[in-house]
Each structure stands twice: as C-alpha cells, then as structure tokens.
XYZ file of C-alpha atoms in Angstrom:
294
model
C -12.996 -29.579 -1.987
C -15.197 -32.348 -3.311
C -14.000 -34.331 -6.316
C -17.476 -34.327 -7.848
C -17.477 -31.164 -9.917
C -20.808 -32.095 -11.550
C -22.823 -32.190 -8.363
C -25.815 -29.846 -8.318
C -26.090 -27.284 -5.574
C -28.842 -25.005 -4.378
C -27.193 -21.906 -5.835
C -27.217 -23.474 -9.316
C -23.753 -22.193 -10.114
C -22.093 -23.958 -13.077
C -20.275 -27.174 -12.164
C -17.115 -28.297 -13.958
C -15.130 -31.397 -14.681
C -11.583 -31.248 -13.307
C -10.265 -30.234 -16.718
C -12.952 -27.581 -17.182
C -12.330 -26.276 -13.679
C -8.613 -25.862 -14.377
C -9.388 -23.972 -17.585
C -11.938 -21.800 -15.773
C -9.466 -20.888 -13.016
C -6.768 -20.030 -15.565
C -9.195 -17.826 -17.519
C -10.163 -16.146 -14.254
C -6.500 -15.471 -13.455
C -5.828 -14.194 -16.978
C -8.712 -11.741 -16.630
C -7.320 -10.437 -13.354
C -3.888 -9.832 -14.891
C -5.536 -8.125 -17.858
C -7.389 -5.824 -15.457
C -4.106 -4.933 -13.747
C -2.545 -4.007 -17.087
C -5.604 -1.939 -18.035
C -5.365 -0.043 -14.757
C -1.661 0.573 -15.326
C -2.490 2.027 -18.735
C -5.090 4.245 -17.110
C -2.996 5.673 -14.295
C 0.075 6.127 -16.503
C -1.855 8.547 -18.703
C -4.202 10.358 -16.318
C -2.822 12.219 -13.258
C -6.244 12.148 -11.570
C -6.369 8.379 -11.900
C -2.813 8.110 -10.575
C -3.879 10.119 -7.538
C -6.932 7.888 -7.102
C -4.642 4.860 -7.111
C -2.379 6.456 -4.484
C -5.431 7.214 -2.328
C -6.412 3.544 -2.520
C -2.891 2.258 -1.852
C -2.426 4.616 1.108
C -5.642 3.330 2.674
C -4.930 -0.323 1.815
C -1.209 -0.232 2.576
C -0.947 -3.930 3.416
C -1.971 -4.890 -0.101
C 0.432 -5.204 -3.009
C 0.502 -2.741 -5.882
C -1.313 -5.234 -8.105
C -4.049 -5.774 -5.540
C -4.415 -2.037 -4.894
C -5.002 -1.591 -8.635
C -7.615 -4.359 -8.571
C -9.329 -2.845 -5.530
C -9.333 0.597 -7.159
C -11.044 -0.868 -10.236
C -13.674 -2.912 -8.412
C -14.315 -1.080 -5.125
C -12.316 2.174 -4.875
C -13.784 3.116 -1.471
C -12.895 -0.217 0.145
C -11.519 -0.094 3.671
C -11.682 -3.652 5.048
C -11.634 -6.837 2.977
C -12.344 -10.418 4.002
C -13.440 -13.527 2.159
C -16.876 -15.080 2.616
C -15.814 -17.464 5.392
C -13.991 -14.804 7.393
C -17.021 -12.512 7.299
C -19.196 -15.445 8.388
C -16.891 -16.028 11.365
C -17.403 -12.363 12.241
C -21.175 -13.018 12.288
C -21.617 -10.817 9.214
C -23.577 -11.677 6.112
C -22.848 -10.606 2.558
C -25.555 -8.268 1.278
C -27.752 -9.560 -1.509
C -26.400 -8.625 -4.919
C -22.912 -7.786 -3.630
C -20.259 -8.582 -6.227
C -17.085 -10.209 -5.008
C -13.791 -8.360 -5.459
C -11.093 -10.415 -7.166
C -7.554 -10.043 -5.830
C -4.398 -12.158 -6.016
C -3.305 -14.430 -3.177
C 0.276 -15.783 -3.059
C 0.618 -19.543 -2.721
C 3.877 -21.382 -2.086
C 4.630 -24.515 -4.075
C 7.532 -26.924 -4.526
C 9.243 -27.081 -7.902
C 10.393 -30.361 -9.447
C 13.961 -29.622 -8.322
C 12.772 -29.265 -4.727
C 13.064 -25.498 -4.444
C 10.213 -23.326 -3.246
C 8.318 -21.032 -5.577
C 5.391 -18.638 -5.315
C 2.345 -18.703 -7.536
C -0.810 -16.611 -7.354
C -4.429 -17.658 -7.171
C -7.486 -15.482 -7.538
C -9.164 -14.832 -4.192
C -12.712 -13.511 -3.826
C -13.244 -10.977 -1.052
C -15.884 -8.485 0.056
C -15.564 -5.032 1.570
C -17.172 -4.229 4.918
C -19.608 -1.946 3.060
C -20.945 -5.040 1.257
C -21.818 -6.801 4.504
C -24.166 -6.478 7.455
C -21.212 -5.918 9.783
C -21.791 -3.233 12.412
C -18.067 -2.722 12.798
C -17.456 0.300 10.642
C -13.866 1.381 9.931
C -12.446 4.143 12.071
C -12.579 7.616 10.502
C -9.390 9.177 9.186
C -7.489 10.729 12.074
C -5.652 13.993 11.536
C -2.468 13.599 13.559
C -0.251 16.282 15.023
C 2.515 16.546 12.395
C 5.169 17.457 14.953
C 4.429 14.316 16.979
C 4.627 12.152 13.871
C 7.874 13.851 12.856
C 9.426 12.939 16.208
C 8.358 9.313 15.774
C 9.689 9.276 12.196
C 13.104 10.465 13.322
C 13.207 8.128 16.320
C 12.521 5.136 14.067
C 14.471 6.173 10.971
C 16.311 3.326 9.241
C 19.205 5.704 8.497
C 21.084 7.940 10.909
C 20.098 11.580 11.087
C 21.904 14.744 12.074
C 20.686 18.208 12.995
C 22.273 21.032 10.982
C 22.137 24.773 11.436
C 21.174 25.631 7.861
C 20.979 24.342 4.306
C 22.442 26.074 1.276
C 18.996 26.290 -0.326
C 16.267 28.383 1.316
C 13.144 26.746 2.739
C 14.882 23.369 2.937
C 14.087 21.647 6.219
C 15.360 18.126 5.511
C 17.647 16.392 3.019
C 18.898 12.838 2.551
C 22.518 12.434 1.412
C 22.964 8.938 0.021
C 26.767 9.216 -0.223
C 26.889 9.678 3.541
C 23.783 7.552 4.204
C 22.595 10.374 6.442
C 19.380 12.310 6.822
C 19.953 15.978 7.686
C 17.295 18.016 9.481
C 17.340 21.763 10.128
C 17.637 22.719 13.783
C 15.218 25.003 15.588
C 12.212 24.169 13.433
C 9.151 25.070 15.491
C 5.566 23.894 15.414
C 4.706 26.513 12.795
C 6.716 24.390 10.341
C 4.972 21.151 11.352
C 3.229 20.431 8.044
C 6.146 21.530 5.863
C 8.612 19.566 7.961
C 6.449 16.442 7.795
C 6.146 16.733 4.015
C 9.853 17.266 3.462
C 10.875 14.637 5.984
C 8.473 12.120 4.445
C 10.011 12.747 1.024
C 13.627 12.516 2.208
C 12.954 9.414 4.286
C 11.276 7.903 1.229
C 14.458 8.536 -0.750
C 16.413 6.848 2.028
C 14.141 3.791 2.017
C 14.376 3.494 -1.766
C 18.174 3.726 -1.547
C 18.327 1.051 1.149
C 16.316 -1.312 -1.041
C 18.141 -0.603 -4.312
C 21.360 -2.008 -5.743
C 22.089 1.388 -7.289
C 20.496 4.679 -6.233
C 19.932 7.711 -8.427
C 17.965 10.537 -6.820
C 16.509 11.732 -10.118
C 15.340 8.254 -11.101
C 13.855 7.763 -7.633
C 11.938 11.070 -7.602
C 8.676 9.575 -8.880
C 8.601 6.799 -6.284
C 9.629 9.195 -3.509
C 6.890 11.639 -4.497
C 4.252 8.895 -4.490
C 5.428 7.642 -1.106
C 5.315 11.178 0.296
C 1.764 11.700 -0.937
C 0.612 8.405 0.583
C 2.225 9.143 3.947
C 0.462 12.512 4.039
C -2.841 10.798 3.246
C -2.301 8.213 5.981
C -1.673 10.837 8.646
C -4.216 13.409 7.532
C -1.549 15.931 6.475
C -2.326 18.430 3.706
C -1.415 16.980 0.287
C -2.027 20.062 -1.845
C 1.671 20.934 -1.908
C 2.619 17.392 -2.976
C 2.922 17.228 -6.745
C 3.113 13.781 -8.318
C 3.528 14.026 -12.070
C 3.624 11.196 -14.600
C 7.157 10.737 -15.984
C 7.541 10.870 -19.758
C 9.537 7.642 -19.649
C 6.410 5.778 -18.621
C 5.245 6.033 -22.243
C 7.927 3.558 -23.284
C 7.973 1.379 -20.173
C 6.519 -2.108 -19.876
C 3.671 -2.747 -17.460
C 6.026 -4.710 -15.216
C 8.415 -1.749 -15.043
C 5.666 0.684 -14.049
C 4.469 -1.763 -11.405
C 8.028 -1.955 -10.095
C 8.149 1.840 -9.731
C 4.846 1.880 -7.875
C 6.006 -1.007 -5.696
C 9.095 0.991 -4.677
C 6.801 3.801 -3.534
C 4.525 1.428 -1.665
C 7.431 -0.305 0.062
C 8.999 2.990 1.147
C 5.679 4.254 2.493
C 4.930 0.961 4.231
C 8.345 0.746 5.921
C 8.119 4.280 7.294
C 4.503 3.897 8.363
C 5.094 0.554 10.088
C 7.968 1.985 12.121
C 5.916 5.030 13.126
C 2.865 2.911 13.944
C 4.866 0.642 16.227
C 6.515 3.611 17.951
C 3.210 5.411 18.554
C 1.684 2.172 19.829
C 4.619 1.715 22.207
C 4.165 5.272 23.486
C 0.447 4.645 24.013
C 1.146 1.489 26.009
C 3.689 3.347 28.159
C 1.118 6.051 28.923
C -1.505 3.454 29.840
C 0.937 1.725 32.179
C 1.783 5.028 33.839
C -1.905 5.751 34.409
C -2.542 2.291 35.887
C 0.277 2.611 38.434
C-alpha cells in the first residue's frame, strides 16, 4: 500500500492521511459489529428471520456465525464470495453499481509479550451474482437420505450401537452422553429414510456439542442441536418441515455474545458432521472412478 494517502486517483475516492485512514477503518469495523448486533436482535425475536439466517449459514457453512449474519443482511442469496482481486484472477469483472459485501477477516498479530493474538479486519467481497462470471453455482442436490445416513454413521465422531427397540415409540436414534454412545434402531428400512436422517442429524448434533463442551446438558443444548439439524437437512435437500426451531425465552435476557455463542455451537456441529460426510462421499466417488478405469 502506498504511503501517500492524499494521492488522487481516477476513481476519485476520498484519500486520507494515515491518522484519518486509521479512524476510517475503525469506524468501518464499528459499523460492521453494529450490524452483527442488529441482526442478532432481529433473529432473536422473529422465527422467520432466524430461519432465514439458518438458510444462509447452511449454504455458507465455511463462514463464521458473524459473517453469515453479515451476508444475510447484505446479500441473503449469496452463494460464492471473492474479493475484487480474486474475481479478477478468475477473469470476471464486477458489474457496474454492485455494492461490496463487508465481512470480517481474521488477522494474526504478535502482542507486546510475544504471544500470538487474532484481530479482525473488514474485508470487501462480491457474490458471483454481482460479477460477469459464467461459472454459476451448482444447484441444490437432493441426496438419497439412506446413503447419507450410512456415511454419517461410518464417520461418526462417537461410537454407535444398533438396538432392537427404544422405550419411546417412533424413536429411531438417540445419543446417550453418559455412555458417549449413539444408539440406532435396527431394521430401519428405506421407508424411514427421511425420518432416520432427521433424527440421526439431531442426535449426532447433540454428540458434537457434547464433544466440544466442558459440561453437557441436553436441555440447554436443544436449541443448538435443532439449528444444526435444520441446516444439515437444508444442505442435503431433506425435508425440513418437521424440524421445529423455536426461539428460547432465555434469549430475551442474553447478551449478543451469548446468542452468537449458541449459534456458533450449532454451526460447528453442522460443519463437523457435514465435513466428515463430504469427505466420505468423495472417497466413495474416487473409489468408483478407479474401479471404472481398471
């Protein structure tokens, strides 16, 4: 970056002194954090807005909760984000009038005591829909639930056991944290594919939350598990109508940081399960391709 902040450029954007630039960047960051808090207020009071956030986070699963909230606010239908230079490298131009999307980018720095810390800068990105790129995102694929279920079990981060029956009717899967075991009903056929996926997604979400918590309480984890379940169904094209995600009353008295932490638990659970399944399905695809080429 040039040291001459007063130099005129063709785009006539305002130039700053170093001090003015620092103030401008801090104001920009403050505005981004304010937007995050405003979005948290919105989704913590309106179930439809909470669902809209989950739709965005499920689609943009590699982005943090904070960035998913920012994307939802600025470009809720976004599918593929890159900054100006990355789009240019892809031989794509930003469409005239397109407004950049502000997200947060982590940056490592060294503290005075020599330890490493993480700060966040505002990063400007554009969605593929704002560019001339011909590479459109792939359409949502509706997967075979039974195939995904098999991959979920094969890659589970906790052990699982098949049981003959559960004490409660219609239960197909249950996670027992005391035994760190996921139980699945035996003899469940393809006709139970959707229900099994939904229940397994929820119970595996509980398991992931437990694995990443110092203390686990199923009731306290129900909101995060429900959100994770909904997002997994969205990712794999499984019916979400039976997935109810309500707003807990306790959110009324929670700080923004606490609500973000709850949403981050859901995102992390969903992401862990999805990543394992994705890698397993990709491995299976490669095996099939090798078999065909032999």
